[in-house]
PDB file of C-alpha atoms in Angstrom:
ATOM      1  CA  UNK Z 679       4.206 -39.066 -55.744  1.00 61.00           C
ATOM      2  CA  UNK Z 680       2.251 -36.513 -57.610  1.00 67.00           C
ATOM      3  CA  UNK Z 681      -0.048 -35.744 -54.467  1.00 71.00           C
ATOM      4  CA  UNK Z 682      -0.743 -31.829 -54.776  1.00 77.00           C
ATOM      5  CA  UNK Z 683       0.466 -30.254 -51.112  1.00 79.00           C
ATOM      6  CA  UNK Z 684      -1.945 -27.627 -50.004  1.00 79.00           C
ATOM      7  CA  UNK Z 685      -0.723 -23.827 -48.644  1.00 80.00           C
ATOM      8  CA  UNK Z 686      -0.010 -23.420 -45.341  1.00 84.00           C
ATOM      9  CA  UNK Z 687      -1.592 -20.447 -43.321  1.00 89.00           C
ATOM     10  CA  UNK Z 688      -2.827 -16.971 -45.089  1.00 91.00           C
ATOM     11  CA  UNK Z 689      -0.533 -15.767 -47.594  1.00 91.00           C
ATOM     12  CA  UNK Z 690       1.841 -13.564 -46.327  1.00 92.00           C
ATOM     13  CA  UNK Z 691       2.824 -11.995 -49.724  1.00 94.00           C
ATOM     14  CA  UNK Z 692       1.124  -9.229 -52.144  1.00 95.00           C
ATOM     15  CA  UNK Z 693       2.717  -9.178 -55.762  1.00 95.00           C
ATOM     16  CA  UNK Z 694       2.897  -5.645 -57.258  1.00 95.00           C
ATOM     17  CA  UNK Z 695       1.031  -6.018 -59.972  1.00 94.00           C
ATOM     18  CA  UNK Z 696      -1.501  -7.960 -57.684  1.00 94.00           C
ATOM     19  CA  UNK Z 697      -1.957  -4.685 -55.481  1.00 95.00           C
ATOM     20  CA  UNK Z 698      -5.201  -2.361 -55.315  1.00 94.00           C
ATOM     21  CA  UNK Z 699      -5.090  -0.126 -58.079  1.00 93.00           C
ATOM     22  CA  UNK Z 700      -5.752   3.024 -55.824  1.00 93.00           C
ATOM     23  CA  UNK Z 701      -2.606   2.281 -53.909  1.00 95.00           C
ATOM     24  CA  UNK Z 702      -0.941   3.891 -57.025  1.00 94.00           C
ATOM     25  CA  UNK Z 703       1.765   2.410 -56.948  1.00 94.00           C
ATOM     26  CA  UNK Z 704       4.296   2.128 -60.159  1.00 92.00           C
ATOM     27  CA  UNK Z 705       4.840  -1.506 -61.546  1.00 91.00           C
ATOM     28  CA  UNK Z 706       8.501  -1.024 -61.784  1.00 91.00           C
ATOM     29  CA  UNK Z 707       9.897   0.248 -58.830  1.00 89.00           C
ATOM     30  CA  UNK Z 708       9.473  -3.287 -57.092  1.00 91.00           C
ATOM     31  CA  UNK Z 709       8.302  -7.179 -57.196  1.00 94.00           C
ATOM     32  CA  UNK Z 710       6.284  -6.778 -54.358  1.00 95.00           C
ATOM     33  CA  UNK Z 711       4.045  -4.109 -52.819  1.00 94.00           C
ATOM     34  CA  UNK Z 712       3.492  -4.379 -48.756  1.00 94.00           C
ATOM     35  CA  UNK Z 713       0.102  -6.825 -47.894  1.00 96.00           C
ATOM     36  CA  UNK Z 714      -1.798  -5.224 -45.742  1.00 95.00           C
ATOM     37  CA  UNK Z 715      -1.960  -7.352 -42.431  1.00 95.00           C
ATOM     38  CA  UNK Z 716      -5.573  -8.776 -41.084  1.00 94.00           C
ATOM     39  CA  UNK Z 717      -7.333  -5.817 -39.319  1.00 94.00           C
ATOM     40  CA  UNK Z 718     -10.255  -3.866 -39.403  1.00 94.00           C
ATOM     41  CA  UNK Z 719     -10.714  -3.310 -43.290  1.00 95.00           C
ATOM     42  CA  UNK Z 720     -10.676  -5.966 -45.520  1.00 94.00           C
ATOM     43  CA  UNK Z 721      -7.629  -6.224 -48.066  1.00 94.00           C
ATOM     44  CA  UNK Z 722      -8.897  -4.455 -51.296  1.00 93.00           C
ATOM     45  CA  UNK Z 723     -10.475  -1.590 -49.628  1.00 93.00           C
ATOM     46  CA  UNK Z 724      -7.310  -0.182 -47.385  1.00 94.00           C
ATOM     47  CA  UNK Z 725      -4.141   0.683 -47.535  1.00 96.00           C
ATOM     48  CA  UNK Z 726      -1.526   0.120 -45.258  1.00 96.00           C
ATOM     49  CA  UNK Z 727      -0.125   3.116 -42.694  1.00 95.00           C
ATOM     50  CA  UNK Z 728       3.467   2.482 -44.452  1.00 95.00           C
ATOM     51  CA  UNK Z 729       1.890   3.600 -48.143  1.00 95.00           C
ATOM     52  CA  UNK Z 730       0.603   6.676 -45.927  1.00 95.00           C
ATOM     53  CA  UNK Z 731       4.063   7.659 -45.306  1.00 94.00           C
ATOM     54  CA  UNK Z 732       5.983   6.561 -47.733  1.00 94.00           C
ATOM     55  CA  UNK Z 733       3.915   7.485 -51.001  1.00 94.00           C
ATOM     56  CA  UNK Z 734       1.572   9.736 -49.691  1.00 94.00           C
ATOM     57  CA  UNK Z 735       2.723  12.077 -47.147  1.00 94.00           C
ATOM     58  CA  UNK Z 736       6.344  11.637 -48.248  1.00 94.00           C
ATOM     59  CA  UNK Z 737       7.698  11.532 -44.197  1.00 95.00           C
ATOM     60  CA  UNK Z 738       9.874   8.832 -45.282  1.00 94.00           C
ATOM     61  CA  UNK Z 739      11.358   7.286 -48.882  1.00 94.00           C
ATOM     62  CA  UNK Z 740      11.451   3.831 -48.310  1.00 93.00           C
ATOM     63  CA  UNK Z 741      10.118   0.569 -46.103  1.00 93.00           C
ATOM     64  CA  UNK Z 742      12.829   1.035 -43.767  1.00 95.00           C
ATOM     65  CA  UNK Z 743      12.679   4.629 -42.624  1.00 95.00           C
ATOM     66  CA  UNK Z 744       8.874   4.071 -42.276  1.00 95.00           C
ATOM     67  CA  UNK Z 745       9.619   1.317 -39.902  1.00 95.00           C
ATOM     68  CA  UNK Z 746      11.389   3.645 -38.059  1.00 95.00           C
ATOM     69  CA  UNK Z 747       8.841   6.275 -37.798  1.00 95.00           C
ATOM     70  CA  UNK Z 748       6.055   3.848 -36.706  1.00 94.00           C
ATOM     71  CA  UNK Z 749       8.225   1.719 -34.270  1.00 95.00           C
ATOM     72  CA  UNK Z 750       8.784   4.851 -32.408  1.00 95.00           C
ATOM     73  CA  UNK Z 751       5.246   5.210 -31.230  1.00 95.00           C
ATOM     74  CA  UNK Z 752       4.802   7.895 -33.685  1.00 93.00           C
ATOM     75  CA  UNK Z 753       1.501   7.065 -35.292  1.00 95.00           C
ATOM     76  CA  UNK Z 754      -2.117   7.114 -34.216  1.00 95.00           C
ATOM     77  CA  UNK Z 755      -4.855   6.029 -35.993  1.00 95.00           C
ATOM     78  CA  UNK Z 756      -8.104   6.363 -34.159  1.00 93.00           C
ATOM     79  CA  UNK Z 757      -6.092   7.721 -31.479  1.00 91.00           C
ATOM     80  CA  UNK Z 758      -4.413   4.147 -30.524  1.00 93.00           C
ATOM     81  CA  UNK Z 759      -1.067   4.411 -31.464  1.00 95.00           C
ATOM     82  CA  UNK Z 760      -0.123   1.662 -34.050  1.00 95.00           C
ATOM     83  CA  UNK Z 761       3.387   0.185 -34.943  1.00 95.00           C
ATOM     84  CA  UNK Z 762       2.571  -1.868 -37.627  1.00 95.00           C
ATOM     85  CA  UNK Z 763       3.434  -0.899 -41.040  1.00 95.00           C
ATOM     86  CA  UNK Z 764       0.998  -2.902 -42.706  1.00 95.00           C
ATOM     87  CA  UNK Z 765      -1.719  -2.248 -40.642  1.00 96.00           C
ATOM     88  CA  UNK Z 766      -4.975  -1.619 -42.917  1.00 96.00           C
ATOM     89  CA  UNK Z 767      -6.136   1.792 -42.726  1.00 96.00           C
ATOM     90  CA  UNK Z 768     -10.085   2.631 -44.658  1.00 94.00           C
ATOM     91  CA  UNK Z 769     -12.504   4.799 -45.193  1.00 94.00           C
ATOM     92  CA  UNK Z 770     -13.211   7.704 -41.998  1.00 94.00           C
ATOM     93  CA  UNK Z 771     -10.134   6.310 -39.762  1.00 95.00           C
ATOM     94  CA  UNK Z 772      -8.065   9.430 -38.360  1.00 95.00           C
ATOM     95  CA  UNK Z 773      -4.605   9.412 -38.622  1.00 96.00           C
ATOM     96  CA  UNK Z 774      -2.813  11.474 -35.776  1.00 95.00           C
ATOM     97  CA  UNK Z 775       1.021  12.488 -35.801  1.00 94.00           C
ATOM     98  CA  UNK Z 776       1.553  14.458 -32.666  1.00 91.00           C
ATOM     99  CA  UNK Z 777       5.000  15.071 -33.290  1.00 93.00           C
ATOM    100  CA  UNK Z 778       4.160  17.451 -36.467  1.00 93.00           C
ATOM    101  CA  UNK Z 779       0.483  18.133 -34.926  1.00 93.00           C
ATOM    102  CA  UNK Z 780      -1.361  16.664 -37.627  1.00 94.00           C
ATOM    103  CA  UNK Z 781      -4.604  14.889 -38.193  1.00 96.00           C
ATOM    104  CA  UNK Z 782      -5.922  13.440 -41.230  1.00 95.00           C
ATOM    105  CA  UNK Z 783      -8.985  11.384 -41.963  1.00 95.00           C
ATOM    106  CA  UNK Z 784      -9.137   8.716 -44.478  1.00 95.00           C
ATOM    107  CA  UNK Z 785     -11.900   9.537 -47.614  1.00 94.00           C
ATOM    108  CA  UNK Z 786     -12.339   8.885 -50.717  1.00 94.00           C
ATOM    109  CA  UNK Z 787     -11.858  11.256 -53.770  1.00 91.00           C
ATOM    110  CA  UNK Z 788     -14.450  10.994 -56.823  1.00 91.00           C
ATOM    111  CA  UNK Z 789     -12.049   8.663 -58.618  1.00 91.00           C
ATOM    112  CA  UNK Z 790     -11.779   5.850 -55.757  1.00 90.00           C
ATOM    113  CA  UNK Z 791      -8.913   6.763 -54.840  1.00 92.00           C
ATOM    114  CA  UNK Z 792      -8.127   7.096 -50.685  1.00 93.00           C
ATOM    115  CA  UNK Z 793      -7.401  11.359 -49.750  1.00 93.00           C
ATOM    116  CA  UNK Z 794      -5.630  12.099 -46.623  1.00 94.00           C
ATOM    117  CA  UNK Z 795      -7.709  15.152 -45.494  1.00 94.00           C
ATOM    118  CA  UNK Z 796      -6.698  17.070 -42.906  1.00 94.00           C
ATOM    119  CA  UNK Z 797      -8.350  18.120 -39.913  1.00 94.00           C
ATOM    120  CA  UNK Z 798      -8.313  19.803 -36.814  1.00 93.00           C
ATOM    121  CA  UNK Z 799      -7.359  18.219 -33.586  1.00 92.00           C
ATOM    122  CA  UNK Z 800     -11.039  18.827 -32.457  1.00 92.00           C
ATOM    123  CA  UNK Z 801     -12.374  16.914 -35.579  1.00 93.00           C
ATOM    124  CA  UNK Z 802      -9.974  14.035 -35.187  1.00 93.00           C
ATOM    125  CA  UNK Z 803     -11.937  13.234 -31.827  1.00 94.00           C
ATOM    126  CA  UNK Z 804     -14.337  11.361 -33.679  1.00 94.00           C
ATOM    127  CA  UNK Z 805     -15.089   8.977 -36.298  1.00 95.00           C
ATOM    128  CA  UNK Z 806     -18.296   8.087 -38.338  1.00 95.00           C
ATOM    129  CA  UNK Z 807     -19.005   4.843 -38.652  1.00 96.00           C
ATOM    130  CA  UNK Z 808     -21.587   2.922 -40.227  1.00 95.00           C
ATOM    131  CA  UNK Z 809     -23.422  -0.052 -38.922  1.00 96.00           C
ATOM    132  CA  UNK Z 810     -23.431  -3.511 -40.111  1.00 95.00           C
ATOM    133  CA  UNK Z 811     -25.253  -5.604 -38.070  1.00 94.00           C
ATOM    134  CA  UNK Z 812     -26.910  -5.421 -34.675  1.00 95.00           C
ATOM    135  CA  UNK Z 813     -27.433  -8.897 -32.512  1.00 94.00           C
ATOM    136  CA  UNK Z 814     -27.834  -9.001 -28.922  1.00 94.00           C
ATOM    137  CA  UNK Z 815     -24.772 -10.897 -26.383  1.00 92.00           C
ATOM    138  CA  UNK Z 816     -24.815 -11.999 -23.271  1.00 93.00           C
ATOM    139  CA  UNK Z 817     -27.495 -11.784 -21.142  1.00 94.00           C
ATOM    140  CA  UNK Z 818     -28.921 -10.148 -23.678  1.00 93.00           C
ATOM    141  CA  UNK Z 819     -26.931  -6.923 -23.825  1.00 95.00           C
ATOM    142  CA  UNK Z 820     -27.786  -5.293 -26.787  1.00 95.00           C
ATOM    143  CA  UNK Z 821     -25.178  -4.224 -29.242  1.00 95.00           C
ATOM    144  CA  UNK Z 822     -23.874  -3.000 -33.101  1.00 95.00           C
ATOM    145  CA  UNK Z 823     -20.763  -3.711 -35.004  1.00 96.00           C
ATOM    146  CA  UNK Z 824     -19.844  -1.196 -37.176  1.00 95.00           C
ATOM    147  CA  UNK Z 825     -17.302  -1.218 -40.450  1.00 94.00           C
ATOM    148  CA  UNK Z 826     -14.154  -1.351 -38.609  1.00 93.00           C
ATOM    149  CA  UNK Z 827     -14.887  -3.804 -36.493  1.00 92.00           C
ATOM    150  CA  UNK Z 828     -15.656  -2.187 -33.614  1.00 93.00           C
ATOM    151  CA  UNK Z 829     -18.315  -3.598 -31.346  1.00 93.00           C
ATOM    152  CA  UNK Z 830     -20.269  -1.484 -29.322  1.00 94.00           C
ATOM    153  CA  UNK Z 831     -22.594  -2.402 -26.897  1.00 94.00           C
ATOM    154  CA  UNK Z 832     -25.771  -0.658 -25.566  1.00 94.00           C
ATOM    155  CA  UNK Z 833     -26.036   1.739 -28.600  1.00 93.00           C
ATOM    156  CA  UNK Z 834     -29.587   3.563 -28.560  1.00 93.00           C
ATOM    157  CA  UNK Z 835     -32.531   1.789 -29.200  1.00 92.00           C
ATOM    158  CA  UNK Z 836     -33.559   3.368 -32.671  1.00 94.00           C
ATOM    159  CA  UNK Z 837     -30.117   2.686 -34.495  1.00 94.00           C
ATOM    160  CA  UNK Z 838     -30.295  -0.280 -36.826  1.00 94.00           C
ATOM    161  CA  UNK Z 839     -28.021  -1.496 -39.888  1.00 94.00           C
ATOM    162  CA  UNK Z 840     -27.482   0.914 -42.507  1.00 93.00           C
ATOM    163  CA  UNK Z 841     -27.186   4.053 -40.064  1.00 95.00           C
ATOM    164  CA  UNK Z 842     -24.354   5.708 -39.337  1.00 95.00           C
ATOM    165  CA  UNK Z 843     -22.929   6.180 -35.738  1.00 95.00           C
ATOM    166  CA  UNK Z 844     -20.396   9.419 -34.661  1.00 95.00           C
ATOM    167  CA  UNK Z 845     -18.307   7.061 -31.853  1.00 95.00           C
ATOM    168  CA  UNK Z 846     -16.161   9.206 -29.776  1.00 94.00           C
ATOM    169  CA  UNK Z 847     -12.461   8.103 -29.937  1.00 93.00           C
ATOM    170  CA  UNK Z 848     -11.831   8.542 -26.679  1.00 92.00           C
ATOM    171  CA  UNK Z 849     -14.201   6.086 -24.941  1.00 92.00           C
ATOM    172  CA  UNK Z 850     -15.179   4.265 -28.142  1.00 92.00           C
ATOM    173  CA  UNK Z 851     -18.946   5.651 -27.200  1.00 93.00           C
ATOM    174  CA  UNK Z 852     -21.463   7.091 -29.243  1.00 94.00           C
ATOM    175  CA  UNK Z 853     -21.924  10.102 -29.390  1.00 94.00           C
ATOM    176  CA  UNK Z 854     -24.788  10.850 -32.116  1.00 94.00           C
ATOM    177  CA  UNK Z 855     -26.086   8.711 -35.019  1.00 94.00           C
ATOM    178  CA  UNK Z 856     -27.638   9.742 -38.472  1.00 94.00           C
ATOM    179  CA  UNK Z 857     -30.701   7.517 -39.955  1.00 94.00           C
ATOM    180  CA  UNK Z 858     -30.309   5.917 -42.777  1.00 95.00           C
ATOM    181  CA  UNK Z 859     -33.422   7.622 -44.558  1.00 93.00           C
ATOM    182  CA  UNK Z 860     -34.363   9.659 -47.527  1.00 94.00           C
ATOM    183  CA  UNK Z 861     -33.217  13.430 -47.472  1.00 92.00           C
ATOM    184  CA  UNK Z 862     -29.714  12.337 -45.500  1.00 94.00           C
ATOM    185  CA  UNK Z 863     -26.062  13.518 -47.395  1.00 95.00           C
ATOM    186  CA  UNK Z 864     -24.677  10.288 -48.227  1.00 95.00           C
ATOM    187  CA  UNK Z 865     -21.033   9.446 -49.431  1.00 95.00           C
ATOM    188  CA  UNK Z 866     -20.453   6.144 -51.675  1.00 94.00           C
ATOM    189  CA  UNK Z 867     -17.530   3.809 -50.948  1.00 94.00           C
ATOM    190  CA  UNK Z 868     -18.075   1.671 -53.374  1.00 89.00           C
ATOM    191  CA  UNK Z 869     -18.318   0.966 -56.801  1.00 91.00           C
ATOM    192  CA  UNK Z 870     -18.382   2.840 -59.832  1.00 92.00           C
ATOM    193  CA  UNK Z 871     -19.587   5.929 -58.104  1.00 93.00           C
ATOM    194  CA  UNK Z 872     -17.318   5.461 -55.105  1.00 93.00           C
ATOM    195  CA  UNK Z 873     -16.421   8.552 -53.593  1.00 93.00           C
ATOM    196  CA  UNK Z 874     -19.258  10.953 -54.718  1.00 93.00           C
ATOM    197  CA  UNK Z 875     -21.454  12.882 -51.981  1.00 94.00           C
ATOM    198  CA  UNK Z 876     -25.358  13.237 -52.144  1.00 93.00           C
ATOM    199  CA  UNK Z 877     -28.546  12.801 -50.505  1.00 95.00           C
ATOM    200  CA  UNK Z 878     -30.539   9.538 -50.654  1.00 95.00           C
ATOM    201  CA  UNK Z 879     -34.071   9.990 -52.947  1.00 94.00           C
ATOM    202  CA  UNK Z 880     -35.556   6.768 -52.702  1.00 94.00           C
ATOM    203  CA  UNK Z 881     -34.856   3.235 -52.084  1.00 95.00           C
ATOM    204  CA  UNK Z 882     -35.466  -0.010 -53.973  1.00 94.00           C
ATOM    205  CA  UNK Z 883     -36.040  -3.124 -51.818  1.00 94.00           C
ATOM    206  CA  UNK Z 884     -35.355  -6.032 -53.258  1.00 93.00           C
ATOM    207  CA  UNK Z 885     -35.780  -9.244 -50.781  1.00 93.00           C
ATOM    208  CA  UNK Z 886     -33.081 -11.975 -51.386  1.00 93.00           C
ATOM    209  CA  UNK Z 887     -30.928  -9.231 -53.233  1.00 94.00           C
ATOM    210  CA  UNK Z 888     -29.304  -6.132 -53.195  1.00 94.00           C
ATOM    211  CA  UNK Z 889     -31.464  -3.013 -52.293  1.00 95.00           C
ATOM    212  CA  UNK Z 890     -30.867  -0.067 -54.709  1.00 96.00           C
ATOM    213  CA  UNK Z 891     -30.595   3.169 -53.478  1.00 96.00           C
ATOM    214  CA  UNK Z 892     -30.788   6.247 -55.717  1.00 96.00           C
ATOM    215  CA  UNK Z 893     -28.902   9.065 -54.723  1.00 95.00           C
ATOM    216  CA  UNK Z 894     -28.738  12.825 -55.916  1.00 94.00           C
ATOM    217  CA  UNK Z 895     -26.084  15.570 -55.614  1.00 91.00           C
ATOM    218  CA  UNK Z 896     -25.962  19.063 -55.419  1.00 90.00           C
ATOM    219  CA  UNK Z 897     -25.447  20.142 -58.989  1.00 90.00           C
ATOM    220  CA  UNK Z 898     -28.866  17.508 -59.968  1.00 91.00           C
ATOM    221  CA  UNK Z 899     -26.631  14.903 -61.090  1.00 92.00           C
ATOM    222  CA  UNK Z 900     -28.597  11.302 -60.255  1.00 94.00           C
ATOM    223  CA  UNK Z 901     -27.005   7.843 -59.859  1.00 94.00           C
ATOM    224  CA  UNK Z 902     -28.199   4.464 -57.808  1.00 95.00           C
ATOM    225  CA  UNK Z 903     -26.027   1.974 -56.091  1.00 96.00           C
ATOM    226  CA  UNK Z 904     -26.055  -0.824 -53.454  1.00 95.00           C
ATOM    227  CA  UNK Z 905     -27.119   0.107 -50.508  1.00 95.00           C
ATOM    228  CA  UNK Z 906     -24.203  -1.644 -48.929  1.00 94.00           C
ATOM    229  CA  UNK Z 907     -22.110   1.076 -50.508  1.00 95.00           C
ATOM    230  CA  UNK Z 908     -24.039   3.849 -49.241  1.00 96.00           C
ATOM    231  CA  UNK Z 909     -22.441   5.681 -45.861  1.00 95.00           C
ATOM    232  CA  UNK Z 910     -24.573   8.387 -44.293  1.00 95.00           C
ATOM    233  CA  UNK Z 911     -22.921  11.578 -42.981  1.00 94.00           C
ATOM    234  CA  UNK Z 912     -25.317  13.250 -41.622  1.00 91.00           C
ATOM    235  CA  UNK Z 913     -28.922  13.828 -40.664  1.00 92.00           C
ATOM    236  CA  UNK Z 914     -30.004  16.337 -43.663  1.00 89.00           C
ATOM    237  CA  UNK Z 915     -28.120  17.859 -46.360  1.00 89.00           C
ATOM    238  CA  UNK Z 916     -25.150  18.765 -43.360  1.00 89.00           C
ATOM    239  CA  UNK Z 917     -22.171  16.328 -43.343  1.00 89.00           C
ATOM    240  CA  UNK Z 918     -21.206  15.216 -39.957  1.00 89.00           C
ATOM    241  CA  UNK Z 919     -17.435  15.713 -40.863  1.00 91.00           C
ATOM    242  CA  UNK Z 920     -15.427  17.951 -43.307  1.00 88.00           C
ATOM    243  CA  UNK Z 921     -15.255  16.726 -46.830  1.00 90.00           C
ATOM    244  CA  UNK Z 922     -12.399  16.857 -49.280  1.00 86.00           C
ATOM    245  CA  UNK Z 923     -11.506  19.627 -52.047  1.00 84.00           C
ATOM    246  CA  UNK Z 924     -14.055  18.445 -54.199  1.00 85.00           C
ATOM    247  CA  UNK Z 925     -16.939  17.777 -51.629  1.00 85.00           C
ATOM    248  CA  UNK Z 926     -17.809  14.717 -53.787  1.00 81.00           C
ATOM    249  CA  UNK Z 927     -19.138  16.678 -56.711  1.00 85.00           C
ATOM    250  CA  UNK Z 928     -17.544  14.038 -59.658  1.00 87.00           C
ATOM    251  CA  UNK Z 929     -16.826  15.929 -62.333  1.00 87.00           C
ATOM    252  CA  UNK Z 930     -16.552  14.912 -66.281  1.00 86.00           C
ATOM    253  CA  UNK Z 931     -12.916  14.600 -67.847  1.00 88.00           C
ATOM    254  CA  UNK Z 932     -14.013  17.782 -70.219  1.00 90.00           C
ATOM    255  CA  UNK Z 933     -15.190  19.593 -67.003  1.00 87.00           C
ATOM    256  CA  UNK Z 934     -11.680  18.526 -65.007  1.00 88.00           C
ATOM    257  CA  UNK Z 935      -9.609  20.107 -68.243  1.00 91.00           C
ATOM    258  CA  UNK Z 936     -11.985  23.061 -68.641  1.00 90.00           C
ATOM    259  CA  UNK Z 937     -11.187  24.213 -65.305  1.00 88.00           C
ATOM    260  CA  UNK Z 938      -6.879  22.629 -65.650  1.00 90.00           C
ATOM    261  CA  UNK Z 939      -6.938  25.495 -68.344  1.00 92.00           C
ATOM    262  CA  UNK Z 940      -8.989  28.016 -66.171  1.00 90.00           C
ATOM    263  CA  UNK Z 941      -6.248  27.484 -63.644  1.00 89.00           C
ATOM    264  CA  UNK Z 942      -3.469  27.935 -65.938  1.00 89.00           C
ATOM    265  CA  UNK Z 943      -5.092  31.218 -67.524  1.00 86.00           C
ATOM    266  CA  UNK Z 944      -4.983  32.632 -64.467  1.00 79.00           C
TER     267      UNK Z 944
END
């Protein structure tokens, strides 16, 4: 009688209140907020194309019209056109609407949240991504996987976990790679720092648990983190892609109303 039945399957709903915080989304306007389906980023760390349009880029004002957009082949991300509105879209996928001929790529601001930044149609021809693991298949074949899930094999000889690879859209090839070494602009996407941009001054191993890496921006400002949340850009102090307003300079509360009132001055 009182034998406890067990769920069936993944869950297939998100509460509202239950939802990432950096989906910003308002806790009254709803029960529910849209779960992100299984995909290439994991659940707390997307946000699904339909929040895109709906909340962000304001192309549509409710679940339905967005379904509408999508279902009509509208939307590319990583240049594969998608028609699910829950797909989970992270950190450096490009988001292509040919219709209005517009690219954006998926990065963080300073305060975790995700920024649709917009690029040109020659920057959304890439992605960075940043390598997980590297195994051999096969007979042997060599090959990485990188955040989103992409596998890719043959990738050249001296890129190991940690690095970042620039894979070519296209053909899903790489084109360059940056190192993951000291000197190298580095964005965190995780964390407390999550979002800021630096260069990596030194590492701390730590066998059996997380390596610390301390990281430095321009304006001297020093933090450390887990290296799992570290995400090179680019060999040097050079960013392999464009970078947000800020350029992943965090700045204080007093700073950010400092230079509101600047603004308004003006």
């Amino acid at each position: 009688g009182n034998r406890t039945k067990m769920a069936r399957g993944p869950k297939k709903h998100l509460k509202r209140i239950a939802a990432p915080k950096h989906w910003m989304l308002d806790k009254l306007t709803g029960k529910f907020a849209p779960r992100p389906s299984t995909g290439p980023h994991k659940l707390r760390e997307c946000i699904p194309i339909m929040l895109l349009l709906r909340n962000r880029l304001k192309y549509s004002t409710n679940y339905a019209e967005s379904k509408v957009i999508m279902k009509s082949r509208n939307i590319k991300v990583d240049s594969k056109v998608r028609t699910d509105l829950r797909y989970p879209t992270g950190f450096q996928d490009v988001i292509s609407i040919d219709k209005t001929d517009e690219h954006f790529r998926l990065l963080h601001d300073t305060k975790g949240r995700f920024v649709m930044h917009r690029i040109t149609s020659q920057e959304a021809s890439y992605k960075l991504c940043r390598v997980k693991a590297l195994s051999t298949g096969v007979k042997g074949i060599p090959y990485v996987v990188t955040h989103d899930g992409r596998t890719i094999r043959f990738p050249d000889p001296l890129i190991k976990p940690n690095d970042t690879v620039k894979v070519d859209l296209a053909t899903n090839k790489i084109v360059e790679f940056a190192k993951f070494e000291v000197g190298n602009v580095v964005a965190i996407t995780g964390g407390h720092n999550v979002g800021r941009v630096g260069t990596i001054q030194h590492t701390e191993k730590h066998p059996g648990s997380h390596n610390i890496v301390h990281v430095k921006d321009k304006t001297g400002a020093a933090w450390a983190t887990r290296q799992s949340n570290v995400f090179v850009l680019g060999t040097g102090k050079q960013p392999a892609i464009s970078l947000p307003r800020n350029k992943g300079i965090k700045h204080t509360i007093i700073e950010e109303a400092n230079r509101r009132a600047q603004k308004a001055g003006k």
